[in-house]
Coordinates of C-alpha atoms and ligand atoms in Angstrom, one line a residue:
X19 CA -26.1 -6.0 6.3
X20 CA -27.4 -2.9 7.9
X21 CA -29.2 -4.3 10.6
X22 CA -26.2 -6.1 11.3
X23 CA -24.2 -3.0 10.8
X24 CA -26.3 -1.7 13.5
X25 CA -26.1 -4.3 16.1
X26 CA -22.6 -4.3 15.9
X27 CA -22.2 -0.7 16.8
X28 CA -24.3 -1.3 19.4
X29 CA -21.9 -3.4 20.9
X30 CA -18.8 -1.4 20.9
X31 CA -17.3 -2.9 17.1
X32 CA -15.4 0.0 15.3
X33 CA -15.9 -0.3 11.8
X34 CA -19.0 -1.9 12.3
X35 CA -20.4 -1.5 8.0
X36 CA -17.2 -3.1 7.2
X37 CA -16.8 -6.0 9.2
X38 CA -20.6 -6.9 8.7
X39 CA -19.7 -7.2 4.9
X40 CA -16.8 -8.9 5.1
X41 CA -18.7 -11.9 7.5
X42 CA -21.5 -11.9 5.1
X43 CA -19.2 -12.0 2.0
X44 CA -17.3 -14.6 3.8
X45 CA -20.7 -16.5 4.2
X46 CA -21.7 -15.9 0.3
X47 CA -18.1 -16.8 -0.7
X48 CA -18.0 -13.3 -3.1
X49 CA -15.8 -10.4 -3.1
X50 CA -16.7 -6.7 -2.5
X51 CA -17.4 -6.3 -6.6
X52 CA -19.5 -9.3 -6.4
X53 CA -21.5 -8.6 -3.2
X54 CA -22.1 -5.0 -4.0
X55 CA -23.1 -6.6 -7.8
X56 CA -26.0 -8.4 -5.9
X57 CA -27.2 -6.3 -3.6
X58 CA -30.8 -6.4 -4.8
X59 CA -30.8 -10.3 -4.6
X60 CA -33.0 -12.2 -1.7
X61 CA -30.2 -14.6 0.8
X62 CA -30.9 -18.1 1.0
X63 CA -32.4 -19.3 4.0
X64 CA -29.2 -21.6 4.5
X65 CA -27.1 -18.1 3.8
X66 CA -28.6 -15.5 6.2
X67 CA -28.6 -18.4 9.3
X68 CA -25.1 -19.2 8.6
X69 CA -24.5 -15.2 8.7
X70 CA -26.0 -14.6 11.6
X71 CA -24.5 -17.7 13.2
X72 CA -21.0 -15.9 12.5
X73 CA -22.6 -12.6 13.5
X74 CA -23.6 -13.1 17.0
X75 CA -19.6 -14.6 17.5
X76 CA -18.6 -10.9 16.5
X77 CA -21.1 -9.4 18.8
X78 CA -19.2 -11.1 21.8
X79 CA -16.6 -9.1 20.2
X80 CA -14.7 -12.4 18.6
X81 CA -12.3 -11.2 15.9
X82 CA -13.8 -11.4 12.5
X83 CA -10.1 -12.8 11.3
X84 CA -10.9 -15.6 13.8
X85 CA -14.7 -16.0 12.3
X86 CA -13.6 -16.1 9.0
X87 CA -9.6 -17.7 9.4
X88 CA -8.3 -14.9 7.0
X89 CA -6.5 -11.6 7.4
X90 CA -4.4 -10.1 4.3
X91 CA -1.2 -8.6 5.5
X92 CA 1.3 -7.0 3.0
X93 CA -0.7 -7.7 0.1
X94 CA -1.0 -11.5 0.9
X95 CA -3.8 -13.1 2.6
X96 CA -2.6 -15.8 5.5
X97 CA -4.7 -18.5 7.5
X98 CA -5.5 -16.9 10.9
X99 CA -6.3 -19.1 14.0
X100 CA -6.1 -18.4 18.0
X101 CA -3.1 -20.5 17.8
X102 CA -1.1 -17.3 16.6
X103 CA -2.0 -14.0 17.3
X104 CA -3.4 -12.0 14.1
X105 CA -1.1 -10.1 11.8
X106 CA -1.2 -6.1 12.3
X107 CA -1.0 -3.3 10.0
X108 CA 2.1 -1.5 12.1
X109 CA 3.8 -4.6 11.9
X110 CA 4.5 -4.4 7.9
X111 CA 6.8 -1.5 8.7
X112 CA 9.1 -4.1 10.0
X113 CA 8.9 -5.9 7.0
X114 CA 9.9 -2.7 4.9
X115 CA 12.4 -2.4 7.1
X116 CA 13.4 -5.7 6.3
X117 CA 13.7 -5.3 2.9
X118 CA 15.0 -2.0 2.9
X119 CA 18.3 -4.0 5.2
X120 CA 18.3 -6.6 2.4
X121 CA 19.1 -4.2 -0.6
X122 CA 21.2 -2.6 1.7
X123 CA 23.5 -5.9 2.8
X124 CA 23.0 -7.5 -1.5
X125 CA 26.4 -7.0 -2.7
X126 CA 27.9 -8.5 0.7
X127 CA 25.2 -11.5 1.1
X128 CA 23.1 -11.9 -2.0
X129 CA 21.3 -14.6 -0.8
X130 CA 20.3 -13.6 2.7
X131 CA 19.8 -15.5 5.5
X132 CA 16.9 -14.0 7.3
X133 CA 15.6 -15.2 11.1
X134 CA 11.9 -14.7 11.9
X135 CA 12.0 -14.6 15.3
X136 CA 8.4 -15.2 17.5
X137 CA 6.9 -15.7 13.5
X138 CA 3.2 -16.8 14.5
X139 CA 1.2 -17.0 11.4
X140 CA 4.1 -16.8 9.9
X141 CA 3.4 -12.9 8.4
X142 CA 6.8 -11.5 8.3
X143 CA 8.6 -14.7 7.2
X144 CA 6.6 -15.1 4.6
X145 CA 6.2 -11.6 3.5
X146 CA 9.9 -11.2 3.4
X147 CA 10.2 -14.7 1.5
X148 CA 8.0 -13.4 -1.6
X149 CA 9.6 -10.4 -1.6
X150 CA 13.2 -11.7 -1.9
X151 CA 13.4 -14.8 -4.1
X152 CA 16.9 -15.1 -3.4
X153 CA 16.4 -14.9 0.7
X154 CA 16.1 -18.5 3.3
X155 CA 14.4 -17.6 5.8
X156 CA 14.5 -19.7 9.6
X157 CA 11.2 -19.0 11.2
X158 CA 11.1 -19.5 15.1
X159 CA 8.6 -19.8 17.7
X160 CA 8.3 -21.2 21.1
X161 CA 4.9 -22.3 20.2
X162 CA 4.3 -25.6 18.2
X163 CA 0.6 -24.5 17.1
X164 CA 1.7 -21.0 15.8
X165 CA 4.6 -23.0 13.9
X166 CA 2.1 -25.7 12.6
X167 CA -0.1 -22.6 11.3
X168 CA 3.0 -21.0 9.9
X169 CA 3.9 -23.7 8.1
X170 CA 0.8 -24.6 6.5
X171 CA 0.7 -20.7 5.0
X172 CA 4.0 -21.7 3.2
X173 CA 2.7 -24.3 1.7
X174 CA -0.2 -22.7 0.3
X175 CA 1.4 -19.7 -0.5
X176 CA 4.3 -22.3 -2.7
X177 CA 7.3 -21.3 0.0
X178 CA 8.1 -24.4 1.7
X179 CA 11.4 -24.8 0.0
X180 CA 13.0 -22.0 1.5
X181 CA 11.5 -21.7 4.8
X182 CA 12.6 -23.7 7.9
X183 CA 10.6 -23.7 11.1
X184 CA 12.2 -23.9 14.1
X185 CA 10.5 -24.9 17.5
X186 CA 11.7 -23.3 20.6
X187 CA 13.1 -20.1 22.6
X188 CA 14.1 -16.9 21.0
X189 CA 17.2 -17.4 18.7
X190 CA 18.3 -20.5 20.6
X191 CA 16.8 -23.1 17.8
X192 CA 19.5 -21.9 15.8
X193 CA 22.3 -22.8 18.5
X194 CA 22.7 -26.3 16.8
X195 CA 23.2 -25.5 13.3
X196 CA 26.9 -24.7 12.5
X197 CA 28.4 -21.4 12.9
X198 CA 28.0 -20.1 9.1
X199 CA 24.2 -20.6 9.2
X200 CA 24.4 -17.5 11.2
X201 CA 21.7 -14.8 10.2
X202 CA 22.2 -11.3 7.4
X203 CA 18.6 -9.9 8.9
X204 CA 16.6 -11.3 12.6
X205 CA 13.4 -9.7 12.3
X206 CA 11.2 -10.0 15.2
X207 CA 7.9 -9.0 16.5
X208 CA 7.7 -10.1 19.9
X209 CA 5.1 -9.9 22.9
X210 CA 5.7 -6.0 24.0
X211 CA 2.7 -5.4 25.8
X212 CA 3.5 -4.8 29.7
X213 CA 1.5 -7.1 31.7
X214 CA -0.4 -4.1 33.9
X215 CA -2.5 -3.2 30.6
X216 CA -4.1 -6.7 29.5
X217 CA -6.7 -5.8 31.3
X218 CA -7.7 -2.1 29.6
X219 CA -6.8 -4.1 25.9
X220 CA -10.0 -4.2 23.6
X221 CA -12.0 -7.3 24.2
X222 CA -11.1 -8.7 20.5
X223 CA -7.7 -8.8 22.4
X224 CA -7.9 -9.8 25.9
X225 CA -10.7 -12.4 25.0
X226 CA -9.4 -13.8 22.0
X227 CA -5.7 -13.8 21.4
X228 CA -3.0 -15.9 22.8
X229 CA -2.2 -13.8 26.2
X230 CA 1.6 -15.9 26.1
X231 CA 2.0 -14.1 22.4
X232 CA 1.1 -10.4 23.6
X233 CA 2.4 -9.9 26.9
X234 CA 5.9 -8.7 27.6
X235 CA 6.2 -9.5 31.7
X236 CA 5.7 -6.3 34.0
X237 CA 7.7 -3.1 31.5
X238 CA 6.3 -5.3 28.4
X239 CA 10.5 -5.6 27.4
X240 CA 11.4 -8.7 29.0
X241 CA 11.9 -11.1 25.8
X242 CA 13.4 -8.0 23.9
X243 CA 16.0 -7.8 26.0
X244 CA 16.9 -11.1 26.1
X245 CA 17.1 -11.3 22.3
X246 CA 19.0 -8.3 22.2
X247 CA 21.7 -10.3 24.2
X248 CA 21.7 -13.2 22.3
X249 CA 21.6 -11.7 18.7
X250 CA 25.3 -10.4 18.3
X251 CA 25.8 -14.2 19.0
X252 CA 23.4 -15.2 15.8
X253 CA 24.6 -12.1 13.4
X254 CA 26.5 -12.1 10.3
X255 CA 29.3 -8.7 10.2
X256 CA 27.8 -6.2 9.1
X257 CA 23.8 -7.4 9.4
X258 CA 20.8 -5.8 10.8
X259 CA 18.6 -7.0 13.4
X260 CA 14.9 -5.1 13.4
X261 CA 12.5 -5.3 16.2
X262 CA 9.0 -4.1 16.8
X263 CA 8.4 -2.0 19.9
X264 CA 5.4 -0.1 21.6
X265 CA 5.2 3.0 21.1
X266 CA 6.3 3.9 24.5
X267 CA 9.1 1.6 24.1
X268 CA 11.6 3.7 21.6
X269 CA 14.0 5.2 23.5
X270 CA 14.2 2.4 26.4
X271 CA 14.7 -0.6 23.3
X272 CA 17.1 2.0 21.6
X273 CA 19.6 2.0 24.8
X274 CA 19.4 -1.7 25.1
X275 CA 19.9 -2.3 21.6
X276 CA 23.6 0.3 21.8
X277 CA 24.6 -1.6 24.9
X278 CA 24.3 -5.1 23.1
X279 CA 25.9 -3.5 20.0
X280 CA 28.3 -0.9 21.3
X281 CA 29.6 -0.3 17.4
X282 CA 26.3 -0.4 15.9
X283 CA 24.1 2.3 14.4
X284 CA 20.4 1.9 16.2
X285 CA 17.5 4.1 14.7
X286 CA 14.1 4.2 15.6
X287 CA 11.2 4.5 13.0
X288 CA 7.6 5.6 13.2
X289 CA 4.9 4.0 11.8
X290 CA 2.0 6.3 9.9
X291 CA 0.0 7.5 13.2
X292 CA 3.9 8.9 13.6
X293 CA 4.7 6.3 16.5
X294 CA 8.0 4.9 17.4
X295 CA 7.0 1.5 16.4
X296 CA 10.3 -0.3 15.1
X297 CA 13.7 -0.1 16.4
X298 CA 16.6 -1.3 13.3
X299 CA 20.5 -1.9 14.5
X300 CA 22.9 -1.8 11.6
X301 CA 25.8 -3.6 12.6
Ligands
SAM648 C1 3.3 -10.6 18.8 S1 3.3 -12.2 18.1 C2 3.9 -11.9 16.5 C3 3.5 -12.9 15.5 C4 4.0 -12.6 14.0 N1 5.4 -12.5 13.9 C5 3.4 -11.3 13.6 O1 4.1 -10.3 13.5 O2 2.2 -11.2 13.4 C6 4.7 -12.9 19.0 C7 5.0 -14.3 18.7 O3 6.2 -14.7 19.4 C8 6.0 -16.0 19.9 N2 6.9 -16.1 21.1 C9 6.6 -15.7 22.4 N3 7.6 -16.0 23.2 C10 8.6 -16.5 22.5 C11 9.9 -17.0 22.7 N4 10.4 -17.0 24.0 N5 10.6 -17.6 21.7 C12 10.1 -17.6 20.4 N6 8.9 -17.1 20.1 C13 8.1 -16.6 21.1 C14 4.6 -16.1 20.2 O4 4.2 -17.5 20.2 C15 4.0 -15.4 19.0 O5 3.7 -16.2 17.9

């Protein structure tokens, strides 16, 4: 684990001590109590070239949520593949948000309606579904693999019953159910980054993740701003929409967001490096 340790700091990995444990106690099958339990112990022959199979993918900088097809986000762990990007720690601020709007909105709409919107993995949906037994949450993306991926966390994590994916652009899978099925909450992380910095992004990035899910066209705002003029369309009186931004993005998504809901009450919120990070419209 220390050589390891060592060759990935070599090649540029932050964290490097961590992420060689958590490949090797991927590759043992044991968590951090157990590992650091059996420290002393030889590895297998079969182990150690199955760890260092898994290593030298991390050395060409793969993610080790890819190696491994795990990352935990808001206390739950999810199935990870390239066919979504990988859930980020900023982005369970929106969820808190999210739930923060739906204890807000209770006495009006008890059992919310809430819209993923762009869900991937399915993070935020799901995160929002254990949270709020009483919620149904619609799940959207424009990508069938990222929906397929979703969709098999629900099941695992026992949510099926009140999640619906929905294939296809922004808000517009929801055009064809009936008026009432309008949304409480739309939640939505969407691609933010403008297209002009792909190319300084870390390799784990630019390399590895879906470019379609990351990049939002030349000022990074392009889908944001098109949800923002379909989502008084989609919301409930009275509900909240909540979007993650860059943090460059605050004021610029803040003016959009009053222009679309002239009556509305927009807010900006930091995440814990103190970044604008999430942009929440109360209706
Ligand atoms: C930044 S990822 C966020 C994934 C997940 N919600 C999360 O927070 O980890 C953006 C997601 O939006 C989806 N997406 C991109 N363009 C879209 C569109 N026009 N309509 C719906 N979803 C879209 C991508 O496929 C991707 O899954």
């Amino acid at each position: 684990m220390r050589a390891a340790a060592a060759d990935l700091t070599a090649a540029g990995v932050d964290d490097a001590a961590l992420e060689a444990e958590v490949i090797l106690r991927h590759v043992l099958g044991l968590d951090r109590a157990q590992l650091y339990a059996c420290l002393g112990d030889e590895i297998a022959p079969p182990a150690r070239s199955a760890f260092e199979d898994l290593l030298a993918r991390r050395l060409c900088r793969e993610p080790a949520a890819y190696i491994t097809g795990r990352r935990e986000f808001y206390g739950i762990e999810f199935e990870v593949s390239p066919a979504a990007p990988i859930p980020r720690p900023e982005t369970e601020l929106l969820v808190d948000e999210a739930l923060a709007q739906a204890r807000r909105l209770e006495p009006t709409y008890p059992e919310p309606h809430i819209a993923d919107v762009g869900t991937g993995c399915g993070a935020i949906a799901l995160a929002v579904a254990t949270h709020l037994p009483s919620a149904r949450v619609t799940a959207t993306d424009v990508s069938p693999a990222a929906l397929e991926l979703a969709r098999c966390n629900a099941a695992r994590l026992g949510l099926s019953d009140r999640l619906r994916f929905v294939h296809g652009d922004l808000l517009s899978p929801l055009d064809h159910y009936a008026r009432r099925e309008a949304a409480d909450i739309i939640a939505a992380n969407l691609p933010y980054v403008p297209s002009s910095e792909w190319d300084r992004l870390a390799p784990e990035i630019r390399c590895y993740e879906p470019r379609a899910a990351l990049d939002g066209g030349p000022d990074g705002l392009r889908l944001i701003e098109r949800l923002l003029r379909q989502a008084p369309g989609h919301l409930r009186p009275g509900g909240a929409l909540i979007l993650e931004i860059g943090y460059d993005q605050g004021p610029a998504v803040a003016g959009l967001a009053r222009q679309a809901f002239p009556g509305g009450a927009v807010a900006v919120r930091q995440d814990l490096a103190g970044l604008d990070r999430v942009v929440v419209v109360e209706t």
